[in-house]
Coordinates of C-alpha atoms in Angstrom, one line a residue:
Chain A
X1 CA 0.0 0.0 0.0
X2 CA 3.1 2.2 1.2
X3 CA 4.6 1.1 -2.1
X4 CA 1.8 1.7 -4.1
X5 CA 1.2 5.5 -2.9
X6 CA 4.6 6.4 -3.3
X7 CA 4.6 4.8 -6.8
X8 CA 2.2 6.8 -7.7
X9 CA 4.1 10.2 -6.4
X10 CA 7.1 9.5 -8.3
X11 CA 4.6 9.6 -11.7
X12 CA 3.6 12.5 -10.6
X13 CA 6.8 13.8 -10.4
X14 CA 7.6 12.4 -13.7
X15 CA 4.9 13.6 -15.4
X16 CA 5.2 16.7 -14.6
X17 CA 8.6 16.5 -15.8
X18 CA 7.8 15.2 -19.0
X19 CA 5.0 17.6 -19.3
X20 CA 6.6 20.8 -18.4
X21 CA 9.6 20.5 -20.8
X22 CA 6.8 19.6 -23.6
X23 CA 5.1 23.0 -23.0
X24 CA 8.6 24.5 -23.1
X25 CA 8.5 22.9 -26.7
X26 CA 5.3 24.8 -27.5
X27 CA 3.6 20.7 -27.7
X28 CA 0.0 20.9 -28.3
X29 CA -2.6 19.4 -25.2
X30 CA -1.7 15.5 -27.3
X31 CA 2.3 16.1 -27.3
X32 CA 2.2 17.5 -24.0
X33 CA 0.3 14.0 -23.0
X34 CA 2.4 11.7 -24.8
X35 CA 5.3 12.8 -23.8
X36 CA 4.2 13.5 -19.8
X37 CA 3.3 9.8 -19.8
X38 CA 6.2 8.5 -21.9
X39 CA 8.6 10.7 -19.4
X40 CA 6.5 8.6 -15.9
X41 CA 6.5 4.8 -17.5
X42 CA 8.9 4.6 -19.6
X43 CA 11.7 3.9 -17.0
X44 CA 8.8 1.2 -15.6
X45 CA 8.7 -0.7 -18.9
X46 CA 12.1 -0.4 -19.7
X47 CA 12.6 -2.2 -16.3
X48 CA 10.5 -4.5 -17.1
X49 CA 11.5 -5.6 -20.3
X50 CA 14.8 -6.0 -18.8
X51 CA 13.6 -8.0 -16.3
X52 CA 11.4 -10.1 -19.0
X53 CA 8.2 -8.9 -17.1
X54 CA 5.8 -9.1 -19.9
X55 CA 3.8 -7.5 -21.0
X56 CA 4.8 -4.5 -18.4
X57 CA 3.4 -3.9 -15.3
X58 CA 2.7 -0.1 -16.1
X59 CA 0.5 -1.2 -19.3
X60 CA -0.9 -4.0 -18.2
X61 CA -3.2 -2.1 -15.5
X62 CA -4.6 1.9 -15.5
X63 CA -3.1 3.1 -12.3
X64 CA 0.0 4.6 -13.6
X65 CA -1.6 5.5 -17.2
X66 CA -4.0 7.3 -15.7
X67 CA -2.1 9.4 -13.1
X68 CA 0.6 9.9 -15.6
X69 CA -2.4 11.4 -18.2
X70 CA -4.4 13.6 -15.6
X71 CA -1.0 15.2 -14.6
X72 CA -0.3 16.3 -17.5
X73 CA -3.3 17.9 -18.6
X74 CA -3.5 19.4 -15.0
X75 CA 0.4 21.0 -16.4
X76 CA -0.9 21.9 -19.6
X77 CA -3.7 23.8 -18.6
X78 CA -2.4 25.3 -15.8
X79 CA 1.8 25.6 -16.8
X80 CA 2.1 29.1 -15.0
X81 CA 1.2 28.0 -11.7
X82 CA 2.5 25.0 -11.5
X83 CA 6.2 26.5 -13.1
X84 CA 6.6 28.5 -9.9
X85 CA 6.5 25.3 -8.0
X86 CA 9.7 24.7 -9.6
X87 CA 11.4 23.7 -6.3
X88 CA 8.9 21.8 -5.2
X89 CA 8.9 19.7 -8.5
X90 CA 12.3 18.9 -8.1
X91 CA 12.1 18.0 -4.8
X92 CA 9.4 15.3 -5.9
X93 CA 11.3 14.0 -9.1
X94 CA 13.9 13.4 -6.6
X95 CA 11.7 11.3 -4.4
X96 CA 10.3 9.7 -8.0
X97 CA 14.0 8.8 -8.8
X98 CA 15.1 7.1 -5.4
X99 CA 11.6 5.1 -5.1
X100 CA 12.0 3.8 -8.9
X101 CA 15.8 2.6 -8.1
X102 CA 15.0 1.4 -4.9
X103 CA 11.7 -0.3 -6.1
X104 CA 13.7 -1.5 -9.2
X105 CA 16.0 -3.4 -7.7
X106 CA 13.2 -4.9 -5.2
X107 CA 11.6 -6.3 -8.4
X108 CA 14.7 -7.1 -10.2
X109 CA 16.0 -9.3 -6.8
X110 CA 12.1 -10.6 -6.9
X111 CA 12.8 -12.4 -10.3
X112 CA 15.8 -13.9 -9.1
X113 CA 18.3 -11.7 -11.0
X114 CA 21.8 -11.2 -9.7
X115 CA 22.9 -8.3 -7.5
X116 CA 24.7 -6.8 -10.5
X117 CA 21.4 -6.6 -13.0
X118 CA 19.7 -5.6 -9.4
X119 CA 21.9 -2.6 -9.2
X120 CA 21.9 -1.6 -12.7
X121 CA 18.5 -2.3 -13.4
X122 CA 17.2 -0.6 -10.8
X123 CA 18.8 2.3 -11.4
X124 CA 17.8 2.3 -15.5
X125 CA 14.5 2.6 -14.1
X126 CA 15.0 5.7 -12.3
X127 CA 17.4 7.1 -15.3
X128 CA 15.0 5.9 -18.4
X129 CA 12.0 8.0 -18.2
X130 CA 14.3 11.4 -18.1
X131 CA 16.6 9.9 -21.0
X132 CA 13.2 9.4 -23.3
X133 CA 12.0 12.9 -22.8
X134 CA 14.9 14.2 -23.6
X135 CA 15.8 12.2 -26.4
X136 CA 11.9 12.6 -28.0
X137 CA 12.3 16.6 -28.0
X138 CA 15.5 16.4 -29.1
X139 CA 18.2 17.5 -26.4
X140 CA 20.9 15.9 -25.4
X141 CA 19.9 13.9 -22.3
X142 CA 20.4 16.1 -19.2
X143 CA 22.0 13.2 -17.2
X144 CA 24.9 13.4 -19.4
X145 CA 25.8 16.9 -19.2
X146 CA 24.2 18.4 -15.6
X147 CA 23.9 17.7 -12.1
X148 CA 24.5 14.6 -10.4
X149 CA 21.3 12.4 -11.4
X150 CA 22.4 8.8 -12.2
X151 CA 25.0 8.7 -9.5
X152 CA 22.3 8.6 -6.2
X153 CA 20.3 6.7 -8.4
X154 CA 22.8 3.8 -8.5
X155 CA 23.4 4.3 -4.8
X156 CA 20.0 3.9 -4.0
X157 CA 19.9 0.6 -5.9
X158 CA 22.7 -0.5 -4.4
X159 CA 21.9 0.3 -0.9
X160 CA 18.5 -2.0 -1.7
X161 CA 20.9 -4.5 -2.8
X162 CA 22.9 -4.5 0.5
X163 CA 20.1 -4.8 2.8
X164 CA 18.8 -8.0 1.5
X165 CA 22.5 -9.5 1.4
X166 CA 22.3 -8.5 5.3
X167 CA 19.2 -10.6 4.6
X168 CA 17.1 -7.9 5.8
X169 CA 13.4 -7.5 4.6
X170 CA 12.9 -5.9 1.6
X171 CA 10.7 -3.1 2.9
X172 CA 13.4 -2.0 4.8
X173 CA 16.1 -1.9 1.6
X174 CA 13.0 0.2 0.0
X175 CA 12.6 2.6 2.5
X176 CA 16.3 3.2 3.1
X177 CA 17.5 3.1 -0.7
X178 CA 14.6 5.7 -1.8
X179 CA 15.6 7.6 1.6
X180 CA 19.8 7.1 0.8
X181 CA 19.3 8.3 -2.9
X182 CA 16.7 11.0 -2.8
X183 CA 18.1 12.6 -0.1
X184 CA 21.7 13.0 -1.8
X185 CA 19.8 13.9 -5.0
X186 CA 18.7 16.9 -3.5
X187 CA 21.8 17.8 -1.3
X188 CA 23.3 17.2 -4.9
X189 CA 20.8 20.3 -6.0
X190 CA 21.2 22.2 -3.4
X191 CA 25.0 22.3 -2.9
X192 CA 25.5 22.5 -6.5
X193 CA 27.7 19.4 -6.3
X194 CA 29.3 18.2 -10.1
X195 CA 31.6 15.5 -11.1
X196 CA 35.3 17.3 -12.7
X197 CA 34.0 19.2 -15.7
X198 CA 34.5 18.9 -19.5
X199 CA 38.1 18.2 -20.8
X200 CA 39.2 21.4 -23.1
X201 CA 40.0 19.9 -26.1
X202 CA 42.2 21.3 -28.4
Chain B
X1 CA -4.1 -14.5 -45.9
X2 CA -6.4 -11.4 -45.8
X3 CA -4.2 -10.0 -42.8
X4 CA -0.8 -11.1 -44.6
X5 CA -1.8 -9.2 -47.6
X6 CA -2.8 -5.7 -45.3
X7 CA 0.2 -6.2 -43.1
X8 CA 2.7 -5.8 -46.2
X9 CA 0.2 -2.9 -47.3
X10 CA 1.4 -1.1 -43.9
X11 CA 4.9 -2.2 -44.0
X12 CA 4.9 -0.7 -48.0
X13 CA 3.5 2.8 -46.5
X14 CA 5.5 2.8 -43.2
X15 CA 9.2 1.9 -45.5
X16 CA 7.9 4.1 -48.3
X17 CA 7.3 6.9 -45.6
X18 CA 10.7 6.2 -44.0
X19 CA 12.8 6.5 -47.1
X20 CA 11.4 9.5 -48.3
X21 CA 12.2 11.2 -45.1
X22 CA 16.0 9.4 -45.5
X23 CA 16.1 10.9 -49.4
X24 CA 15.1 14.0 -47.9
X25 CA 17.8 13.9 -45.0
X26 CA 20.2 13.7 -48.2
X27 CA 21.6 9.7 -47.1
X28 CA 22.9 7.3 -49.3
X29 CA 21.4 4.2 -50.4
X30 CA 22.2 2.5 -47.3
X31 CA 20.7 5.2 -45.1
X32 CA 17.9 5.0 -47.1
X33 CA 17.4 1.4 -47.2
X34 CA 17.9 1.3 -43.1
X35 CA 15.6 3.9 -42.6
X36 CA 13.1 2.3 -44.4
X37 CA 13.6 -1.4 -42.9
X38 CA 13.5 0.4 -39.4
X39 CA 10.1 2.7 -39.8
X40 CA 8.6 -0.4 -41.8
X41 CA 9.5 -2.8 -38.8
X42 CA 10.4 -1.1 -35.9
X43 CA 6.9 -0.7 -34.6
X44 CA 6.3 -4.8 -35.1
X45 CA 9.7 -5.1 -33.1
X46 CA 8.9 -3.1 -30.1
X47 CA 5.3 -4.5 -29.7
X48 CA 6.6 -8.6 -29.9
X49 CA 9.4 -7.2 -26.9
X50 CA 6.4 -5.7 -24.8
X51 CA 4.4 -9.0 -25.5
X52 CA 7.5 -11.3 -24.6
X53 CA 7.6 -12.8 -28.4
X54 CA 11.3 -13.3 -28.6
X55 CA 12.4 -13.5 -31.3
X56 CA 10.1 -10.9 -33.0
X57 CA 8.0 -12.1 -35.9
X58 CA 9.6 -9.7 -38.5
X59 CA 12.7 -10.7 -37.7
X60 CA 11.9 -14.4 -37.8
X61 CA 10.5 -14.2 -41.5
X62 CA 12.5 -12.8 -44.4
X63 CA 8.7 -11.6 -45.8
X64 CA 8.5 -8.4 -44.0
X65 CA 12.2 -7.5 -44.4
X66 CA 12.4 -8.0 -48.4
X67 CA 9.4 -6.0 -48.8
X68 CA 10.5 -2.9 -46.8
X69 CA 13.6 -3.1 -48.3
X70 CA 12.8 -3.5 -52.2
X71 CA 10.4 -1.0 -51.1
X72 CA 12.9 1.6 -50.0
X73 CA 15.4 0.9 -52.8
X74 CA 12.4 1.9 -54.9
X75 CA 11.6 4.8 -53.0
X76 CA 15.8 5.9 -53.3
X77 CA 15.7 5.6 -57.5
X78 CA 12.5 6.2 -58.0
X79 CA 11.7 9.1 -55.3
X80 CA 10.7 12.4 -57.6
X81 CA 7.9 10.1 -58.9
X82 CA 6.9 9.0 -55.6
X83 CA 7.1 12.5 -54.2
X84 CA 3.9 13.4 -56.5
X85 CA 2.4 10.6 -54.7
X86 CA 2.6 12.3 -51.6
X87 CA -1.5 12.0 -50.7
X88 CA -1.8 8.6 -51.7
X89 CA 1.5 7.8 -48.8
X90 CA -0.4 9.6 -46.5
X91 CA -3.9 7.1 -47.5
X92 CA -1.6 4.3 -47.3
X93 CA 0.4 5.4 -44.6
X94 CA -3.4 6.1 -42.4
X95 CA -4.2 2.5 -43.4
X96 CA -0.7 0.8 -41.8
X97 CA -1.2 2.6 -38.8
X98 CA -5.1 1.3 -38.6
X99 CA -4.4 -2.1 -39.4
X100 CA -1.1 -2.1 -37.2
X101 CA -2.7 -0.8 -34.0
X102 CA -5.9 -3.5 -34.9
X103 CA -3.2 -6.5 -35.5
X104 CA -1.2 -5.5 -32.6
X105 CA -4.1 -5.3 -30.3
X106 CA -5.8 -8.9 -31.6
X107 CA -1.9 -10.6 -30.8
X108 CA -1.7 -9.0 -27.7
X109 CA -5.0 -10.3 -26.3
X110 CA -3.9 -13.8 -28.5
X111 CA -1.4 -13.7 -25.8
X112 CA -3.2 -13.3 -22.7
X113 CA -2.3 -9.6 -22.1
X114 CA -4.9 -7.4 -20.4
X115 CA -7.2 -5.4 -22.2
X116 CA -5.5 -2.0 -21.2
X117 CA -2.1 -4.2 -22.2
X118 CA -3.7 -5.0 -25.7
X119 CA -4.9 -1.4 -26.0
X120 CA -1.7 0.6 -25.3
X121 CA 0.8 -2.5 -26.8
X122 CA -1.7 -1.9 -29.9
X123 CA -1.2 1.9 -30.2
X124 CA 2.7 1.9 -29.5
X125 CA 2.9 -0.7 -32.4
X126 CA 1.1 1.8 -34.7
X127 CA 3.0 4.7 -33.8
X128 CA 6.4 2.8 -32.8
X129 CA 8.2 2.9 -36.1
X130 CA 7.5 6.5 -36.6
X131 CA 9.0 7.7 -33.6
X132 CA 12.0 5.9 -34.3
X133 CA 12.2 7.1 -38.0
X134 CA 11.8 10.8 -36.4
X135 CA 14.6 9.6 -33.9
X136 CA 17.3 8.3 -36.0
X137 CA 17.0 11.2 -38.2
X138 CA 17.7 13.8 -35.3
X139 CA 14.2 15.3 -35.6
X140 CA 11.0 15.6 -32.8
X141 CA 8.3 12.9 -33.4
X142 CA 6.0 14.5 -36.0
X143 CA 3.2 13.1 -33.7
X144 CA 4.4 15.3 -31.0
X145 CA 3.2 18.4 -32.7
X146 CA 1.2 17.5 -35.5
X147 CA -2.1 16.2 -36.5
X148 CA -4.1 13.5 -34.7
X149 CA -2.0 10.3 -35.4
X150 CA -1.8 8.5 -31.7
X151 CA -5.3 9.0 -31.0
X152 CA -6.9 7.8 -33.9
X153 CA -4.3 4.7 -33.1
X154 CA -5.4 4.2 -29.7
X155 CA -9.3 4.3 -31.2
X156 CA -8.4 1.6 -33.3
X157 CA -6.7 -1.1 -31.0
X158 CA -9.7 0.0 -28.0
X159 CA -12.0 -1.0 -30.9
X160 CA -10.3 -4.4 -31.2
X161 CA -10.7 -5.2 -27.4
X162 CA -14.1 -4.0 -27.4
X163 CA -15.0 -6.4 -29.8
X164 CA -13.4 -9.2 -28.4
X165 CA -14.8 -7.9 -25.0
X166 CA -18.4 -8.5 -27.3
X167 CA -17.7 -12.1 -28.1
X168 CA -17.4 -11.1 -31.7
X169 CA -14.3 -13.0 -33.7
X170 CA -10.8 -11.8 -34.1
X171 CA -11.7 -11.0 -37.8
X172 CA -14.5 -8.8 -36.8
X173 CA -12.3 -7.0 -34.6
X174 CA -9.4 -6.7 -36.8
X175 CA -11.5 -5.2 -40.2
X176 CA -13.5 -2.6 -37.3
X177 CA -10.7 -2.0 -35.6
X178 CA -8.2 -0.9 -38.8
X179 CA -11.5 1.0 -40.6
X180 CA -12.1 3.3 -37.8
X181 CA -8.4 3.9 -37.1
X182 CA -7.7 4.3 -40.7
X183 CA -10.7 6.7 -41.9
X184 CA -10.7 8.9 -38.6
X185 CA -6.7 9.3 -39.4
X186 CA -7.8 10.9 -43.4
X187 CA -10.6 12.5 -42.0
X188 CA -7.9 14.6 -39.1
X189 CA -5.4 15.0 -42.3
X190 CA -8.3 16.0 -44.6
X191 CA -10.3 18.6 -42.1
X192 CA -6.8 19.3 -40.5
X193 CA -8.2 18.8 -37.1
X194 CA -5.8 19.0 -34.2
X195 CA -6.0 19.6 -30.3
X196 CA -5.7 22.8 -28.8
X197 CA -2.4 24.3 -29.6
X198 CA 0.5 25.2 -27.8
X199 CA 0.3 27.7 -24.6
X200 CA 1.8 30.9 -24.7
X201 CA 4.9 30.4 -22.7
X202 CA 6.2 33.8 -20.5
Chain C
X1 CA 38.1 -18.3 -23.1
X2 CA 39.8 -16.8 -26.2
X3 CA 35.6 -15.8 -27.0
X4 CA 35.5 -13.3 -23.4
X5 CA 39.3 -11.9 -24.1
X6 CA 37.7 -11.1 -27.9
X7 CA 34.6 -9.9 -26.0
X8 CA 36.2 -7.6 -23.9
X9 CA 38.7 -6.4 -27.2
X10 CA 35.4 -5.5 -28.2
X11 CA 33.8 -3.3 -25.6
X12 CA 37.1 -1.6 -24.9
X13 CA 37.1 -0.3 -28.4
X14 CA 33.3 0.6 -28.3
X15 CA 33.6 2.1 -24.9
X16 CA 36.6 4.1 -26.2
X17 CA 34.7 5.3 -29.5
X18 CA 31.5 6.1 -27.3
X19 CA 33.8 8.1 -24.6
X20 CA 35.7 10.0 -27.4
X21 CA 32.3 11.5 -28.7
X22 CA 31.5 12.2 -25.0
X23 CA 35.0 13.9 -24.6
X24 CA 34.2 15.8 -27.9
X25 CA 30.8 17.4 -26.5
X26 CA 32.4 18.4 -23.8
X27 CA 30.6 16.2 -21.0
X28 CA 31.8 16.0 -17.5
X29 CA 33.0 13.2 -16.3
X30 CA 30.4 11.1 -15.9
X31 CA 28.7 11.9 -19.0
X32 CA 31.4 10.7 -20.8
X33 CA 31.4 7.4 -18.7
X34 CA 28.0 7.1 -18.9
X35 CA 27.9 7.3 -23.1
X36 CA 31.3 4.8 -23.0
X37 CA 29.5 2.4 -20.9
X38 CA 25.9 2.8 -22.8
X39 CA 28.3 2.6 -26.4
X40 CA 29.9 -0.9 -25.3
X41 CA 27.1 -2.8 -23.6
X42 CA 23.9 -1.1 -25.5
X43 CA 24.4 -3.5 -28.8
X44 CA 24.7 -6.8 -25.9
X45 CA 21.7 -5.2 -24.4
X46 CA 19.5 -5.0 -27.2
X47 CA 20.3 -8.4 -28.6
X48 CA 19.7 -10.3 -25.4
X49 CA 15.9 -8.2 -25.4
X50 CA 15.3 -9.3 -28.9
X51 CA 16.5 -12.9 -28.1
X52 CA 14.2 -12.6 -24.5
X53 CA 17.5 -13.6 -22.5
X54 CA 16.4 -11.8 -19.3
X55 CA 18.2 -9.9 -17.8
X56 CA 20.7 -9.7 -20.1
X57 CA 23.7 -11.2 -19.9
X58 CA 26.0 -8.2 -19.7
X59 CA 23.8 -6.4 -17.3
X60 CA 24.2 -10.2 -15.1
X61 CA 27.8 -9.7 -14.9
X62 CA 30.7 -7.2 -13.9
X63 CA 33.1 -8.0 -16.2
X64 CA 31.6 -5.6 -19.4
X65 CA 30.3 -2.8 -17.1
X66 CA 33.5 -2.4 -15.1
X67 CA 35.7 -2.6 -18.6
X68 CA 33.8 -0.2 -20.3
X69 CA 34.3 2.3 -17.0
X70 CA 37.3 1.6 -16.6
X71 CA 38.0 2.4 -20.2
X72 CA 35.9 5.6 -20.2
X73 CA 37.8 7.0 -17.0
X74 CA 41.2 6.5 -19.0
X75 CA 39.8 8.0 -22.1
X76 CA 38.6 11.0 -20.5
X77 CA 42.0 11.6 -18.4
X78 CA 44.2 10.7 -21.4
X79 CA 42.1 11.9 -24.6
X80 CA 45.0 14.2 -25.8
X81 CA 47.2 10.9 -25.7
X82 CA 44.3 8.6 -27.3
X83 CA 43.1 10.8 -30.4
X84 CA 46.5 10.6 -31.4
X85 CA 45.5 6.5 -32.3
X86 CA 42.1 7.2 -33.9
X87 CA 44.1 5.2 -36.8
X88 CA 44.1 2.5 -34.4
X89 CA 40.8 2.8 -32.8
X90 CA 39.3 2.5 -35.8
X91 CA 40.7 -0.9 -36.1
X92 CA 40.0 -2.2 -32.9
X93 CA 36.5 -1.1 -33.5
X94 CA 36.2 -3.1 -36.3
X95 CA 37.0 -5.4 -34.8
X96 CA 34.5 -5.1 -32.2
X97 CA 32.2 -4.8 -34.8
X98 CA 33.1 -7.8 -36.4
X99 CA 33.4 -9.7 -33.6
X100 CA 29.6 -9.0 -31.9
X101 CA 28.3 -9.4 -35.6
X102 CA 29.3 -13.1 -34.9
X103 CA 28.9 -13.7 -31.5
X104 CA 25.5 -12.1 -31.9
X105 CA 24.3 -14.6 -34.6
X106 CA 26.0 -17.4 -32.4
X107 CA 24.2 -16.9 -30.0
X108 CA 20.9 -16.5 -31.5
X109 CA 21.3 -19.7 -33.1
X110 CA 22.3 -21.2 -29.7
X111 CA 18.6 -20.1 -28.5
X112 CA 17.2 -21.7 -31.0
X113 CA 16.5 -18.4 -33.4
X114 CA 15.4 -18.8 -37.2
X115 CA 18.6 -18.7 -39.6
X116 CA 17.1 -14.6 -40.6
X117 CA 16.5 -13.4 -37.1
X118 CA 20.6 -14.9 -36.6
X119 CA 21.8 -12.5 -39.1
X120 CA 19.8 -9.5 -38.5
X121 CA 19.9 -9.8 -35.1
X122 CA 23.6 -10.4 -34.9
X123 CA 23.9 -7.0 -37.0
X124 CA 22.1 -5.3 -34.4
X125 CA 24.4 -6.4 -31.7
X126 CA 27.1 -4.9 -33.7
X127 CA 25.7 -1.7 -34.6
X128 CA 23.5 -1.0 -31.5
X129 CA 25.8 0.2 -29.2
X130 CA 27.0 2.8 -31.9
X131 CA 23.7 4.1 -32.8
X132 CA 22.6 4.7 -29.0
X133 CA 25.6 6.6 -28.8
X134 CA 24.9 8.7 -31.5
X135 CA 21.2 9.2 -30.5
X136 CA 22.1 9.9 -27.0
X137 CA 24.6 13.1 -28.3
X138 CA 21.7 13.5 -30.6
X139 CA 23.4 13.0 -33.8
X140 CA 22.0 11.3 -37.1
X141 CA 24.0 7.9 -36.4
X142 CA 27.1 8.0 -38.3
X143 CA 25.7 4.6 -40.1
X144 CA 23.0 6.5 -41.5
X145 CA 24.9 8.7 -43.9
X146 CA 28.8 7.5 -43.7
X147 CA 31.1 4.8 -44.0
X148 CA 29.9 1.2 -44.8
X149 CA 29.0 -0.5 -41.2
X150 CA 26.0 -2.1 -41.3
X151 CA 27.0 -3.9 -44.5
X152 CA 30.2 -5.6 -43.0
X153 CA 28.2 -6.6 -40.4
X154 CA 25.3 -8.1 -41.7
X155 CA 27.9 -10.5 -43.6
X156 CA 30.1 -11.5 -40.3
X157 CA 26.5 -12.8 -39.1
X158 CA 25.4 -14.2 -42.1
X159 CA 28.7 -15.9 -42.3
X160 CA 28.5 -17.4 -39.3
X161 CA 24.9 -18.5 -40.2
X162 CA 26.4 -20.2 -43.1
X163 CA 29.0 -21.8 -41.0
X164 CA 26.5 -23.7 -39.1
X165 CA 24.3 -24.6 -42.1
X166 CA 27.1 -26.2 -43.3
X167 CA 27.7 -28.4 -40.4
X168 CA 31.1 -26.4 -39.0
X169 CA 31.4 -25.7 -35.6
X170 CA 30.4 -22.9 -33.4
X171 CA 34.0 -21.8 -33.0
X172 CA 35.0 -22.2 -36.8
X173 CA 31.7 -19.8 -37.5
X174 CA 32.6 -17.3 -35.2
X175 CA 36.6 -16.6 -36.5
X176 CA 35.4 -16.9 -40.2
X177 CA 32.8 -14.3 -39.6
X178 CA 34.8 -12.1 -37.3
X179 CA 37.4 -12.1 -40.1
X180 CA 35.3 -11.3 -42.7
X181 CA 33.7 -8.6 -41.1
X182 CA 36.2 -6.6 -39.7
X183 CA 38.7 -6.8 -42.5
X184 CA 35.6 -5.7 -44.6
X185 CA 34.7 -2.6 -42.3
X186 CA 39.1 -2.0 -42.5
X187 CA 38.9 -2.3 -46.5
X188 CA 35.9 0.4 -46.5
X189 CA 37.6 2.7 -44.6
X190 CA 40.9 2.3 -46.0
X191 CA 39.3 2.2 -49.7
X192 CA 36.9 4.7 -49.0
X193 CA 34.0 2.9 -50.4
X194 CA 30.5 4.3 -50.4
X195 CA 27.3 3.3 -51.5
X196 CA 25.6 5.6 -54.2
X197 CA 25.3 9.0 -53.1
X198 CA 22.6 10.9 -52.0
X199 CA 19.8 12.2 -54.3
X200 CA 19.3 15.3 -55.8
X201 CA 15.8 16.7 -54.2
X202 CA 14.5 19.6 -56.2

């Protein structure tokens, strides 16, 4: 149930995303759609078909369709409002992106796969919905030139991945990986923290 | 052998649509030729991964390959002829997308997905090959901000489920399914109907 | 054992190509580890999907991921030093090519694939990787309008196809269609061959 409403946050989070950066784009109320939902499953199928979960979880039932379609016409309509809760966005695409790595791996260790596709796996999930957006409009993805992004997600994947070697239960790993990588997502924001910058090249 | 002979149709429409965007984008044969071959199968690809049919049926059978290819080596020599042909592409091109989302929504309940699986696995393979045309060759999906092309897709594989939801056969759905797509898609191109447009951005 | 040290020939050179570009748009540091390690393991990645090997095989394992970091890392620090053996690079990516052209169809035909899906599916274990990299820097991919790739690899995989049609051993299949493809892709370079150019559009 936990799970479930927290889920459901983190597409949210991603729809809004998605849905924001395709009104930046000048999208029409369709585009804007498409590309809120692609932005909140598509790291929850790409997951999945990883995993070999098919068809994916995210199609196979409305839940996340839905949420992921009502957020975005809620941004569409209503873009000016909702761009001065810039902070507060990030703040839940952050949550989002340490709940889909944590809850990633959960899934990933669920099918029996090894700590190594757990890890990585998990954190694709949190990675590939931004990577989509930014590859359908056309930008370079932002998680290869800003901000620290796939790092915490990895961590939090990871940290899921240690608790159940320590052999404890997996609501615990889910709780303290989404806690672990959200909350160094944000001090990542906040303190401005970046990886050594480009190389000049000559 | 009614559904072998409309599937080429679509994969004639969706190659012939592919290459002319590659002759356009100035490639070579080859670049042509892969264009085409992805646009033509790309969509039947992603919808047999989301369904778990490994590997996919058009890569299984030389039938669809050849024909997308011939097709786009056609298209390369043959392309200031075929460019006067634009409005029939388009008819051709509305007619793959209907029978794609219908075929891709009658395998996907064939397999035992869920009716909002079959309806969105439907859609995705009659929009799939697009995207990844518009993708490859560095531009925005055109369904992102133009014309109805999705929706009229997602009519067209709800039809098919609604049908089978009816107890009528898999035929039934199929012919329904790929009309109703297909003339809804001319009638958006020929009354250029869209959604409401973009928002003014401060 | 002389298959993995091949292998991992392979992903150095494809991590090293994909880092390069990363280096070249001026990506931090883990951009440009991010696009290595995305260039070497994307084309393994998508073939194991396409086969339904779940999870795939080089997400299961350290060995690829940490060779293709490793790699990035080194290309990143030292790009000055590397660009100076583009020359070689070049080779060593053919070889790669070559080589996951024909473990690719190998494979395939190991899982009990049709003799078509082997070859196409062994070309898109060679070229994947390269194409993801381009999309991701959001480039038309260089095999799109440049060079002959594709072609050279859709031999090495038919050529191993053949290999085992004739009764020869996996192992036999594998070095004949390594070989063929790679000094191919070295011939095209060196010869600068091209397929017929682009078309004149009025």
């Amino acid at each position: 149930m936990l799970l479930t409403v927290l889920e459901l946050i983190g597409v949210v989070a991603f729809a809004a995303s998605g849905a924001m950066v395709g009104v930046t784009k000048r999208l029409d109320l369709f585009g804007v759609c498409l590309i809120g939902v692609f932005t909140a499953i598509g790291g929850g199928v790409l997951r999945d078909v990883l995993l070999g979960i098919t068809p994916p979880t995210s199609l196979t039932t409305w839940k996340y369709f839905t949420t992921a379609l009502v957020t975005s016409v809620v941004v569409f309509f209503a873009h000016a409002a909702i761009r001065k809760l810039r902070r507060e966005i990030l703040v839940l695409d952050a949550l989002g992106m340490g709940l889909f790595a944590s809850s990633g791996a959960t899934i990933a260790l669920d099918v029996g796969a090894s700590n190594q596709a757990a890890m990585l796996i998990g954190a694709t999930a949190a990675i590939g919905g931004g990577v989509l957006r930014d590859i359908l409009v056309n930008e370079v993805p932002l998680l290869l030139h800003r901000d620290l992004y796939a790092i915490p997600a990895l961590i939090g994947s990871s940290v899921v991945v240690a608790c159940a070697a320590a052999g404890l239960g997996s609501n615990v790993g889910l709780v303290i990986g989404t806690v672990s990588a959200s909350v160094l997502r944000v001090l990542a924001l906040w303190r401005k923290w970046n990886l050594p910058g480009p190389r000049v090249v000559d």
